[in-house]
Tab-separated table of N, CA and C and ligand atoms in Angstrom:
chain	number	residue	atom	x	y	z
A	1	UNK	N	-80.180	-31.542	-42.587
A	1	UNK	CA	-79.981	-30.624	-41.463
A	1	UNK	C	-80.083	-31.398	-40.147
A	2	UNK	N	-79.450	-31.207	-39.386
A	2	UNK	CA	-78.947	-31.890	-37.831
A	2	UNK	C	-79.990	-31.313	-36.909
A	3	UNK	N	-80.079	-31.594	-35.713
A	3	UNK	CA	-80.807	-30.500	-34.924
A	3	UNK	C	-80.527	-31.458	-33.368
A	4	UNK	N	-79.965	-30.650	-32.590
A	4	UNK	CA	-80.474	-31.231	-30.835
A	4	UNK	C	-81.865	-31.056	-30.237
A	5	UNK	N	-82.491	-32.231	-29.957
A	5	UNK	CA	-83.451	-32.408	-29.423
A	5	UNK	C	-82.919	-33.141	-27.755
A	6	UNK	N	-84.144	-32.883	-27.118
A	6	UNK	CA	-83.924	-33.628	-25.882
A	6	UNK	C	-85.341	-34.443	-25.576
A	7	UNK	N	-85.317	-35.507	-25.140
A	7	UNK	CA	-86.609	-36.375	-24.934
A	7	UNK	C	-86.234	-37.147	-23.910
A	8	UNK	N	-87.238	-37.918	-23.369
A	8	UNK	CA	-87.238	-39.160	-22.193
A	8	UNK	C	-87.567	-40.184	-22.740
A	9	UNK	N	-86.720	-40.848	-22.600
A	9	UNK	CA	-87.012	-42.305	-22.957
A	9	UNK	C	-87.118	-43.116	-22.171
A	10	UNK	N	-88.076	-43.774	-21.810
A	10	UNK	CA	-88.055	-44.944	-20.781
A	10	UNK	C	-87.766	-44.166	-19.266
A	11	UNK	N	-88.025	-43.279	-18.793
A	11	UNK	CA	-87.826	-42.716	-17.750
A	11	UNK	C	-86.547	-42.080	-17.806
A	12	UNK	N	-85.560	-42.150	-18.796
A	12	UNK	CA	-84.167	-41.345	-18.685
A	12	UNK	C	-84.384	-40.472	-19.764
A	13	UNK	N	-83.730	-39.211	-19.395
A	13	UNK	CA	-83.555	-37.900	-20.565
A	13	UNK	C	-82.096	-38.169	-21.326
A	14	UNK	N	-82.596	-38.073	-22.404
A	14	UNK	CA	-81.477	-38.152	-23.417
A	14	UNK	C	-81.475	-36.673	-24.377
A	15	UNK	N	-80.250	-36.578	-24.303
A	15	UNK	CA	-79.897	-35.093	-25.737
A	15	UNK	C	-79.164	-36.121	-26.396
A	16	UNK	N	-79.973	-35.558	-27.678
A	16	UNK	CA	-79.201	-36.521	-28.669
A	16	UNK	C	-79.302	-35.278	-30.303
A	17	UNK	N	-78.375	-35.931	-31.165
A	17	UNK	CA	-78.377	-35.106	-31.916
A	17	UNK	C	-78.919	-36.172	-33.200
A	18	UNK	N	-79.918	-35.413	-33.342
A	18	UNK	CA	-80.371	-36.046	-35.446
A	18	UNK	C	-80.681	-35.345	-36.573
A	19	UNK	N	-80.660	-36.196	-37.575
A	19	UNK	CA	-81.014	-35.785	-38.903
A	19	UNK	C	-82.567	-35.137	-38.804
A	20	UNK	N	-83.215	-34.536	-39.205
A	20	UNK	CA	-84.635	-33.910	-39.014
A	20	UNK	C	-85.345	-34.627	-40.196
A	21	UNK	N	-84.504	-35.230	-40.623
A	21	UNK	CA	-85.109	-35.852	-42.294
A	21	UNK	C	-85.354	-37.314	-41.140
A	22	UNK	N	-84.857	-37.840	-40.457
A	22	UNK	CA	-84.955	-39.524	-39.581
A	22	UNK	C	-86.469	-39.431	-38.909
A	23	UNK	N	-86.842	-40.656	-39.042
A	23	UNK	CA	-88.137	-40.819	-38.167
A	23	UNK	C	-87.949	-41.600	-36.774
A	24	UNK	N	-88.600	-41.499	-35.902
A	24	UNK	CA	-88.264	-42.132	-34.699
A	24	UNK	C	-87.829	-43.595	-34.276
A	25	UNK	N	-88.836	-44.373	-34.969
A	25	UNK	CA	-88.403	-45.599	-35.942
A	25	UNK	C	-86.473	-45.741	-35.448
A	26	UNK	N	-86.429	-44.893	-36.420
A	26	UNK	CA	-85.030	-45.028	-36.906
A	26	UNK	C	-84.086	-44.651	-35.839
A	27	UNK	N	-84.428	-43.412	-34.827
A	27	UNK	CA	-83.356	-43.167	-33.940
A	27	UNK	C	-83.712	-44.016	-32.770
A	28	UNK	N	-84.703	-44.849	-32.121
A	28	UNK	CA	-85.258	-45.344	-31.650
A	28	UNK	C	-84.286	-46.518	-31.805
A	29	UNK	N	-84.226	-46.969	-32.668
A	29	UNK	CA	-83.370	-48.129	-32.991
A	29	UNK	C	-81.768	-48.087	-32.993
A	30	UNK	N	-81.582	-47.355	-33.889
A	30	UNK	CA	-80.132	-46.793	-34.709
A	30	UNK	C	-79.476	-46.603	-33.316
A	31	UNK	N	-79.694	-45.645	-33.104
A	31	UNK	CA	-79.057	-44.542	-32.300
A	31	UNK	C	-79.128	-44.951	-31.162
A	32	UNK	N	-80.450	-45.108	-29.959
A	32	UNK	CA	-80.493	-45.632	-28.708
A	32	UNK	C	-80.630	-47.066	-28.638
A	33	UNK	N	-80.570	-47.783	-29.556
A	33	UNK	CA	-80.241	-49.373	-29.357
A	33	UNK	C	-81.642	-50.406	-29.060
A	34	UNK	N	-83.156	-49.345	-28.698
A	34	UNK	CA	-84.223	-50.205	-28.639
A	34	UNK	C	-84.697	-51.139	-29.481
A	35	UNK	N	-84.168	-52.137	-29.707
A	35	UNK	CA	-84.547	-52.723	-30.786
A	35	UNK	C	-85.756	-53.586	-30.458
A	36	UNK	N	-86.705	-53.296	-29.571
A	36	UNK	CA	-88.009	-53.758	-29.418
A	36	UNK	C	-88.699	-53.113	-30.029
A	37	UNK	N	-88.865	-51.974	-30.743
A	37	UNK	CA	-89.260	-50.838	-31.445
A	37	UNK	C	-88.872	-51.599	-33.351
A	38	UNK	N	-89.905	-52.173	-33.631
A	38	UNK	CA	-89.666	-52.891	-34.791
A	38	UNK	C	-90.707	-51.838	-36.088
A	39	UNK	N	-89.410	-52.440	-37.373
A	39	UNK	CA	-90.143	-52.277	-38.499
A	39	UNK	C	-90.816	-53.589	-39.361
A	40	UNK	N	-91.937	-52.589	-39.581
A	40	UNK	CA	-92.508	-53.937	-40.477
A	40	UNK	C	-93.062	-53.787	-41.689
A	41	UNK	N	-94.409	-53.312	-41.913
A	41	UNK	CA	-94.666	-52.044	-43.240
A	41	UNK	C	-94.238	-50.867	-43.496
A	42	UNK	N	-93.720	-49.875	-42.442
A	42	UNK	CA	-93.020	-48.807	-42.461
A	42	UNK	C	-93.683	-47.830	-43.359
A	43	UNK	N	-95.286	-48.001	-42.875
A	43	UNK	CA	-95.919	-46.807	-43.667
A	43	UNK	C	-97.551	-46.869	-43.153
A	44	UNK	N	-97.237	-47.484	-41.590
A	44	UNK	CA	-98.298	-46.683	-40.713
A	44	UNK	C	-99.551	-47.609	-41.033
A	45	UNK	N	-99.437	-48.809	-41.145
A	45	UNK	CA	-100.800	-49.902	-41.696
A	45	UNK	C	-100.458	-51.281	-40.266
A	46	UNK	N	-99.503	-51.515	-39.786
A	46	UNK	CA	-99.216	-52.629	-39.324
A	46	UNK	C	-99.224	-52.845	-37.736
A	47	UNK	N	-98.597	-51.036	-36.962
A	47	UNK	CA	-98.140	-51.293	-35.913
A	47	UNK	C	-97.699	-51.701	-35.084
A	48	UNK	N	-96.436	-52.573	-36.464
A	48	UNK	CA	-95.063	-53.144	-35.409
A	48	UNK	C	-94.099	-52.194	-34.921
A	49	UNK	N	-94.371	-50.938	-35.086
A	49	UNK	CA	-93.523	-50.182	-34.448
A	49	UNK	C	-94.223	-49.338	-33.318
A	50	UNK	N	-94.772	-49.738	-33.255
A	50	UNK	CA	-95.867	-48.386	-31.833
A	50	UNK	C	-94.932	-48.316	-30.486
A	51	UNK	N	-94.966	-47.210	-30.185
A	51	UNK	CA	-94.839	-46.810	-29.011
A	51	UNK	C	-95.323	-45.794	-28.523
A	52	UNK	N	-95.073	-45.350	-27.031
A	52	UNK	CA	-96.245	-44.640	-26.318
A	52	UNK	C	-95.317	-43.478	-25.920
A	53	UNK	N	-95.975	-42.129	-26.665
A	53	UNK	CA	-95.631	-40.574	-27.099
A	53	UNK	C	-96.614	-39.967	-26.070
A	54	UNK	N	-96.076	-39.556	-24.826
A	54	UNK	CA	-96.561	-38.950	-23.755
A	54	UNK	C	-97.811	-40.150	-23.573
A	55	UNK	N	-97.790	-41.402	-23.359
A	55	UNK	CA	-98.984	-42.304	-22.788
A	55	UNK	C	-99.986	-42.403	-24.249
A	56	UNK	N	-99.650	-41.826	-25.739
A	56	UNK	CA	-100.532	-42.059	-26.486
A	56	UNK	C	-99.634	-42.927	-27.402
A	57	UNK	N	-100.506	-44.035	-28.142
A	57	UNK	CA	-100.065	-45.054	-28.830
A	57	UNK	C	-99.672	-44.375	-30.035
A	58	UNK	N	-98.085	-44.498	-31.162
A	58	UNK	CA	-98.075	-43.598	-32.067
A	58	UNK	C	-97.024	-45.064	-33.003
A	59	UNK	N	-97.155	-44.924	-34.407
A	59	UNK	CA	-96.747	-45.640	-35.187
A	59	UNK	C	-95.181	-44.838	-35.469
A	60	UNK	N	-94.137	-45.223	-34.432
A	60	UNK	CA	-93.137	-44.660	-34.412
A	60	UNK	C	-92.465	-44.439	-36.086
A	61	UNK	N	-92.750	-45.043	-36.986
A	61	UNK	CA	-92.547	-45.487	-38.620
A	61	UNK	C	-93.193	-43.557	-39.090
A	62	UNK	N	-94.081	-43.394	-38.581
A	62	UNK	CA	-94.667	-42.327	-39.570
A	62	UNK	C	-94.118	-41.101	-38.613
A	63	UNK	N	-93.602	-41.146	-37.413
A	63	UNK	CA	-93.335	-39.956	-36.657
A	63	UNK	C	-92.055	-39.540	-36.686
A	64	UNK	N	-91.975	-38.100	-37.238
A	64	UNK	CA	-90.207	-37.595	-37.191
A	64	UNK	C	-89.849	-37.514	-35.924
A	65	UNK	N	-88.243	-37.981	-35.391
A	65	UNK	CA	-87.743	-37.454	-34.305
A	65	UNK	C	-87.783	-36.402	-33.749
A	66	UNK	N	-87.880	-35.627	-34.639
A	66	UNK	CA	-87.803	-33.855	-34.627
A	66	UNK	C	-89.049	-33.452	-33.894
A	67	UNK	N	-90.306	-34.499	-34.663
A	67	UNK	CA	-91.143	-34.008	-33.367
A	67	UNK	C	-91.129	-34.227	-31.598
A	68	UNK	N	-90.156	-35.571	-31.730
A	68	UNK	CA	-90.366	-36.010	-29.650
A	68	UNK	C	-89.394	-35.029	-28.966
A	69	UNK	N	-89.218	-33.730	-29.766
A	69	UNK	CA	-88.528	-33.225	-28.868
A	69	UNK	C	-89.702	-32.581	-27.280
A	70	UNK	N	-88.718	-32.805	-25.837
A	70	UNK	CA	-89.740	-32.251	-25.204
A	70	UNK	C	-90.511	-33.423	-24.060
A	71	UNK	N	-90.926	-34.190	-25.516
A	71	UNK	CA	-91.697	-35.377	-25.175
A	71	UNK	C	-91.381	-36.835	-24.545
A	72	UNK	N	-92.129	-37.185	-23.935
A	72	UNK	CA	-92.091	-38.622	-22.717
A	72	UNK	C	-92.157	-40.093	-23.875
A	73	UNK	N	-91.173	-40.837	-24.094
A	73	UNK	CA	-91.630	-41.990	-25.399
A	73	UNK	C	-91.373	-43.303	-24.366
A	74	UNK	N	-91.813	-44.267	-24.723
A	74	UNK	CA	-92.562	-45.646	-23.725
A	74	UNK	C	-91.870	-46.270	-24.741
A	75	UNK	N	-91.244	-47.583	-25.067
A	75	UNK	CA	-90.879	-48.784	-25.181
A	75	UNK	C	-91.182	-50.192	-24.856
A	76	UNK	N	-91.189	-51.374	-25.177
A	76	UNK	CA	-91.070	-52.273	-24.273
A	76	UNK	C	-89.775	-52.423	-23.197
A	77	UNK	N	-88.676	-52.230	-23.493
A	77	UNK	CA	-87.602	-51.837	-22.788
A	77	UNK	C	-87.932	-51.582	-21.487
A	78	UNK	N	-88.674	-50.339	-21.320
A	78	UNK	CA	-88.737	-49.656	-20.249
A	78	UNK	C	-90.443	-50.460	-19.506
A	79	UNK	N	-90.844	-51.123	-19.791
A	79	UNK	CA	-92.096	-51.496	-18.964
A	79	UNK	C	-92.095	-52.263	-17.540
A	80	UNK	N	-90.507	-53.593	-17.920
A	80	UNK	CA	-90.660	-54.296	-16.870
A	80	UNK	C	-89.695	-53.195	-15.874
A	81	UNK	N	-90.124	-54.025	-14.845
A	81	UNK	CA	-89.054	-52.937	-13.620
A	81	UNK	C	-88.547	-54.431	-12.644
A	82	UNK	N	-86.956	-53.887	-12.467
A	82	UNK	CA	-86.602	-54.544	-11.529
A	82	UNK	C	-86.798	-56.142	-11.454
A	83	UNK	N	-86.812	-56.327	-13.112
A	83	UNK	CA	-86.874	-57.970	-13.627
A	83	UNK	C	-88.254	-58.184	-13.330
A	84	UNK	N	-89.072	-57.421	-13.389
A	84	UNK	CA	-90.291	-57.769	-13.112
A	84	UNK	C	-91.175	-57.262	-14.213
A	85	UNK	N	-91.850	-58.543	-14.772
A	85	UNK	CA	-92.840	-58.206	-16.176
A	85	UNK	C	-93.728	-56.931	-15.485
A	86	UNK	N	-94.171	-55.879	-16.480
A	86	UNK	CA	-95.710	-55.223	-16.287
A	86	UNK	C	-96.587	-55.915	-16.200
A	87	UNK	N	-97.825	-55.791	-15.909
A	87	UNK	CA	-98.655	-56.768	-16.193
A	87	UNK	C	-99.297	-57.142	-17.660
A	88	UNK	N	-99.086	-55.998	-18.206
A	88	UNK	CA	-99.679	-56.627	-19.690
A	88	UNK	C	-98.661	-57.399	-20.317
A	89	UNK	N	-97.131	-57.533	-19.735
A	89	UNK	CA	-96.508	-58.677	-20.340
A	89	UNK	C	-96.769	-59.646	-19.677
A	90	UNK	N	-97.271	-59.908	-18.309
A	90	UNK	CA	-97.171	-61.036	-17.779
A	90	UNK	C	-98.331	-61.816	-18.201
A	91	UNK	N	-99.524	-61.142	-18.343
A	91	UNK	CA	-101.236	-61.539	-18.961
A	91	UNK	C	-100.662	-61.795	-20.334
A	92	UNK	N	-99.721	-61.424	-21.346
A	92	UNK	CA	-99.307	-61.882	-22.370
A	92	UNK	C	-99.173	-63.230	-22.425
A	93	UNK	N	-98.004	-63.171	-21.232
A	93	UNK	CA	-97.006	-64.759	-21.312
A	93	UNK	C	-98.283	-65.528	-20.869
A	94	UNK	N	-98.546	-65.223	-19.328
A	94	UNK	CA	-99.645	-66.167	-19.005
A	94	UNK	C	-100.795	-66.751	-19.890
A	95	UNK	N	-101.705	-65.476	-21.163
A	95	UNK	CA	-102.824	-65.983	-21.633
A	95	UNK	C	-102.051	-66.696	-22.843
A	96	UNK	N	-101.070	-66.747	-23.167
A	96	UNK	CA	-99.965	-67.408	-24.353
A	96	UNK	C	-100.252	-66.418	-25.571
A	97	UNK	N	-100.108	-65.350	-25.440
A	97	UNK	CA	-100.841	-64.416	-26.525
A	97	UNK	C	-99.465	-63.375	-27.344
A	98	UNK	N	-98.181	-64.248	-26.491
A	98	UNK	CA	-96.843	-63.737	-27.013
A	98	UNK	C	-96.869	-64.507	-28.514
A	99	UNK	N	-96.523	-63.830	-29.390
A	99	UNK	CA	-96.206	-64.089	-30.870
A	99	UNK	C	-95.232	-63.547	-31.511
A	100	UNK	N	-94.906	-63.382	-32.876
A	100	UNK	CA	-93.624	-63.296	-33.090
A	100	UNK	C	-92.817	-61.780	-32.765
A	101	UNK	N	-91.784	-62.173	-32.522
A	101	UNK	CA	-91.117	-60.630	-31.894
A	101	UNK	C	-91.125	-59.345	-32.914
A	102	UNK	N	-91.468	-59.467	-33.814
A	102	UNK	CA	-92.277	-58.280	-35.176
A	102	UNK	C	-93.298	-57.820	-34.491
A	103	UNK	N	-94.370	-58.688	-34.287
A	103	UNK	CA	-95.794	-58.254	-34.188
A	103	UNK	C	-96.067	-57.652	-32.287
A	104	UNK	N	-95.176	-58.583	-31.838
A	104	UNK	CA	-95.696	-58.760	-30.529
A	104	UNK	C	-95.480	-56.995	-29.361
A	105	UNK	N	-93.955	-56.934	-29.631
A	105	UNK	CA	-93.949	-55.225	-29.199
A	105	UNK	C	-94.851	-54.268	-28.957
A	106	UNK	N	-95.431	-53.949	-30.295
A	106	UNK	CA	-96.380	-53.442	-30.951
A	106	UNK	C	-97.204	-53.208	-29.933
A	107	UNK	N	-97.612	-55.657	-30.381
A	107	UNK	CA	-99.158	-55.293	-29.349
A	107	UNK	C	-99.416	-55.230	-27.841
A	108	UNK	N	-97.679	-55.130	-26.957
A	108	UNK	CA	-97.803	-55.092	-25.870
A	108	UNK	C	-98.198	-53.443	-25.508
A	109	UNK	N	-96.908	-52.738	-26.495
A	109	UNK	CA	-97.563	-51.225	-26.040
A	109	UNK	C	-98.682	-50.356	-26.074
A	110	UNK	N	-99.623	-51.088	-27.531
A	110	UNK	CA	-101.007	-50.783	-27.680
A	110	UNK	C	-101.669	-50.920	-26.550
A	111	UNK	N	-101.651	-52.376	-26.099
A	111	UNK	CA	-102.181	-53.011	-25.008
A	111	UNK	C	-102.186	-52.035	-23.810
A	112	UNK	N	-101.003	-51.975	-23.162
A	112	UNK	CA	-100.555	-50.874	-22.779
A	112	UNK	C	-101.432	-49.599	-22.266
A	113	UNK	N	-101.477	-48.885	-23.293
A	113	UNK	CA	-102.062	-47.674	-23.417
A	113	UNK	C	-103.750	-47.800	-23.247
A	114	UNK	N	-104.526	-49.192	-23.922
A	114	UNK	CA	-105.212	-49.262	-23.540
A	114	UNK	C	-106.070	-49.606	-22.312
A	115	UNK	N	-105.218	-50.278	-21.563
A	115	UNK	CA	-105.772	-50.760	-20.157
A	115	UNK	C	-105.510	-49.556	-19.137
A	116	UNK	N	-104.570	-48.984	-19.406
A	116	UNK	CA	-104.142	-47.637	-19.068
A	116	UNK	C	-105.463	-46.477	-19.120
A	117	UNK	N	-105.628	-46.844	-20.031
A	117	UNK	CA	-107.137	-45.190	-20.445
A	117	UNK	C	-108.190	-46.493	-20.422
A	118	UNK	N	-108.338	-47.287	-20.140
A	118	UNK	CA	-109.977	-47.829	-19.884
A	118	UNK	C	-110.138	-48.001	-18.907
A	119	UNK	N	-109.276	-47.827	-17.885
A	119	UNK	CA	-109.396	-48.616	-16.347
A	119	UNK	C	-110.767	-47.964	-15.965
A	120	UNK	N	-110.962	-49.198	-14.757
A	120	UNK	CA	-112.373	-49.034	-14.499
A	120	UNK	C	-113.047	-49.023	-15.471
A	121	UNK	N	-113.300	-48.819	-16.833
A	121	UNK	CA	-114.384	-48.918	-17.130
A	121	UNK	C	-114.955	-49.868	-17.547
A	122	UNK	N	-116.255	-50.325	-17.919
A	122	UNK	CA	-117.104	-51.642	-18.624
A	122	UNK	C	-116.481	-51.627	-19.598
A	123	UNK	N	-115.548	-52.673	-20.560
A	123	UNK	CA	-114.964	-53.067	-21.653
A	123	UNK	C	-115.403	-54.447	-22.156
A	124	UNK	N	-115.576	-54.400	-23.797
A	124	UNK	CA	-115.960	-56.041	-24.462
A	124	UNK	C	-115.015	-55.871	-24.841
A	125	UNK	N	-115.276	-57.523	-25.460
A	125	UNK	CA	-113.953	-57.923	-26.286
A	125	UNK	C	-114.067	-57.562	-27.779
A	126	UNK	N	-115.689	-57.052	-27.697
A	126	UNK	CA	-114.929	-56.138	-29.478
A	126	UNK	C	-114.840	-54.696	-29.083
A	127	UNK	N	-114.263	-54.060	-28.053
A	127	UNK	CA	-113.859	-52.975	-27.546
A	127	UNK	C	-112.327	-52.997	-27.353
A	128	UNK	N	-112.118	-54.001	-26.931
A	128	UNK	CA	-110.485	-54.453	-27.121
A	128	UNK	C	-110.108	-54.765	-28.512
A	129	UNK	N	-111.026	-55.324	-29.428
A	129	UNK	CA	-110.495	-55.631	-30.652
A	129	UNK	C	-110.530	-54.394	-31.268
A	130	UNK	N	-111.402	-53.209	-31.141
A	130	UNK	CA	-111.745	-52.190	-32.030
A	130	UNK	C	-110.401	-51.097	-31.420
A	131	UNK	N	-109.928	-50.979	-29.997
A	131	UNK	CA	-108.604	-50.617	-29.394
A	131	UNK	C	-107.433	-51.218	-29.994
A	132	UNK	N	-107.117	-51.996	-31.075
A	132	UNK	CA	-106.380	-52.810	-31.163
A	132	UNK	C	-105.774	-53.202	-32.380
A	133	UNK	N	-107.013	-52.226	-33.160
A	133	UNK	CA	-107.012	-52.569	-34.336
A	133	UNK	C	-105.959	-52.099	-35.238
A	134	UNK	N	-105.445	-51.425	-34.627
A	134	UNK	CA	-104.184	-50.595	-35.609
A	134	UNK	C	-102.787	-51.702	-35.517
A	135	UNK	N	-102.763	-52.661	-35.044
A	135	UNK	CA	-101.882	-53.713	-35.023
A	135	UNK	C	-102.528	-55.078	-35.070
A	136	UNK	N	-101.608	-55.046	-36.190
A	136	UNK	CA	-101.943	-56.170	-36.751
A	136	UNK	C	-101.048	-57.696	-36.685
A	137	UNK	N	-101.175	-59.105	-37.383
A	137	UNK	CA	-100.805	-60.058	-36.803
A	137	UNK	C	-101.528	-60.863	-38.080
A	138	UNK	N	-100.507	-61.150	-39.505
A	138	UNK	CA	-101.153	-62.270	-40.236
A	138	UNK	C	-101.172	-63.541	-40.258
A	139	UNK	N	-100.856	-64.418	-38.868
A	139	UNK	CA	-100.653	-65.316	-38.812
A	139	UNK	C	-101.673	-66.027	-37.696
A	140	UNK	N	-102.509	-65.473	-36.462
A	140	UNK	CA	-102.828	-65.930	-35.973
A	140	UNK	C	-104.208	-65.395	-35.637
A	141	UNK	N	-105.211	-65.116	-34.715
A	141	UNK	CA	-106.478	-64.680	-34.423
A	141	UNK	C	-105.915	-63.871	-33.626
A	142	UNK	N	-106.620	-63.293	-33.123
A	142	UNK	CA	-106.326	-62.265	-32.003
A	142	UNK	C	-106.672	-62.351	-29.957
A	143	UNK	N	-107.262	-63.683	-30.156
A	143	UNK	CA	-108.133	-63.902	-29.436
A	143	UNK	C	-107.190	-64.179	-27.937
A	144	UNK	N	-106.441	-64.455	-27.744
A	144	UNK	CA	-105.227	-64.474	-26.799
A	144	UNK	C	-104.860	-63.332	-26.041
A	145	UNK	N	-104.692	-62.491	-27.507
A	145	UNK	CA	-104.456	-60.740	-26.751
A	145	UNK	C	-105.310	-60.512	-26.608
A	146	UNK	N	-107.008	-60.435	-26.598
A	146	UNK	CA	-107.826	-59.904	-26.276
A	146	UNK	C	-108.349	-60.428	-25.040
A	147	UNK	N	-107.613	-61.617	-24.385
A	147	UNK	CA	-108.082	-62.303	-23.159
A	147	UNK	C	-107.381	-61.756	-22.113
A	148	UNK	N	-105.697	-61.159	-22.476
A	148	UNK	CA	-104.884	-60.784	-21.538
A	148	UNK	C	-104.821	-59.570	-21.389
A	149	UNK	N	-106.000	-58.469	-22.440
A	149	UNK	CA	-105.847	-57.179	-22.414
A	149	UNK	C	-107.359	-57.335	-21.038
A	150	UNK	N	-108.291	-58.160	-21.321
A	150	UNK	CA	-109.251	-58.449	-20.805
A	150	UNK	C	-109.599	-58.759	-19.296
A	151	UNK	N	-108.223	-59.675	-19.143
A	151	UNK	CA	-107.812	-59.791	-18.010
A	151	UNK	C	-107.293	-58.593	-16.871
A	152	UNK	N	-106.255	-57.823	-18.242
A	152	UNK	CA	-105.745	-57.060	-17.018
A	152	UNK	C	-106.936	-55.456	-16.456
A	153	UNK	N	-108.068	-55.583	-17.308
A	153	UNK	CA	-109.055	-54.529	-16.677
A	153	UNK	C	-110.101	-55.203	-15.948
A	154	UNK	N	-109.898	-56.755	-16.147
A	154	UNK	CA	-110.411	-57.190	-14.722
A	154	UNK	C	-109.888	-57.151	-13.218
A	155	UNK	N	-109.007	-57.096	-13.610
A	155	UNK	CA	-108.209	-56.644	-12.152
A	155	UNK	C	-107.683	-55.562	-11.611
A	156	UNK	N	-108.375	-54.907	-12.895
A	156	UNK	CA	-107.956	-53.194	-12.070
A	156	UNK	C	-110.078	-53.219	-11.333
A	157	UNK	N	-110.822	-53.977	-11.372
A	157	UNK	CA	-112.433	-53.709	-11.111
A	157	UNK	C	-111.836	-53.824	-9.180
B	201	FES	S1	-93.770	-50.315	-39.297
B	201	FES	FE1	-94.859	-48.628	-38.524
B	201	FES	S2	-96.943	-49.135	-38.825
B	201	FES	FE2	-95.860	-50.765	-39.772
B	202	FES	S1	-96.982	-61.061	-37.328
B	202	FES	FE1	-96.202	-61.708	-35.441
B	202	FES	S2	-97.106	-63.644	-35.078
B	202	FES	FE2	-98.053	-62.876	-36.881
């Protein structure tokens, strides 16, 4: 069964028409061309697909399209502005905490969301790791992203 939904993506409203059986994942990709929006386990363990569903971090893999109707969805796509990194990509590049383009999406939009809802407040770095934890990375430590997530709520003080 088909259905028109309407959502924002990245600051633009789109009507688009989908399958109700497709997960966001899929039209996310397929359909609007984000292909920063990655699969990886595709069953909600990995969070190479996260993106941010009204400002909350969501494993685009387990979420039907059918539900963003309505709803505000975040990308990496849409972060930099005007050729200009966000800052949690730039504390990325800068702390060298960019990794492979599977994993890395993910952990910019997690990131994201978290410096977003902690500002101002007192944060550790196993507060960032325990924020963080839903994306994962079997190849390296974590300790990079937790310097540039670290960084950027030092500079919101
Ligand atoms: S692809 Fe969605 S959580 Fe792994
Ligand atoms: S999964 Fe991306 S660098 Fe390990």
């Amino acid at each position: 069964m088909n259905r028109q939904i309407s959502l924002t993506v990245n600051d633009k409203k789109k009507e688009i028409r989908i399958d109700v059986r497709q997960s966001l994942l899929e039209v996310l990709r397929e359909q609007l061309g984000l292909l920063s929006v990655k699969q990886g386990c595709a069953v909600g363990e990995c969070g190479a697909c996260t993106v941010l569903i009204d400002d909350v971090p969501i494993d685009a893999c387990l979420y039907l399209a059918v539900w963003a109707d309505g709803k505000s969805i975040r990308t990496v796509e849409g972060e930099s502005r005007n050729d200009k990194l966000s800052r949690v990509q730039q504390a990325f590049v800068d702390e060298g905490a960019v990794q492979c383009g599977i994993c890395t999406p993910g952990f910019v939009m997690a990131a994201t969301s978290f410096v977003e809802k902690h500002h101002q407040q007192n944060i550790s770095r196993h507060d960032i790791r325990r924020g963080l934890a839903g994306n994962l990375c079997r190849c390296t430590g974590y300790d990079t992203i937790v310097t540039a997530v670290q960084k950027c709520l030092d500079e919101d003080d």
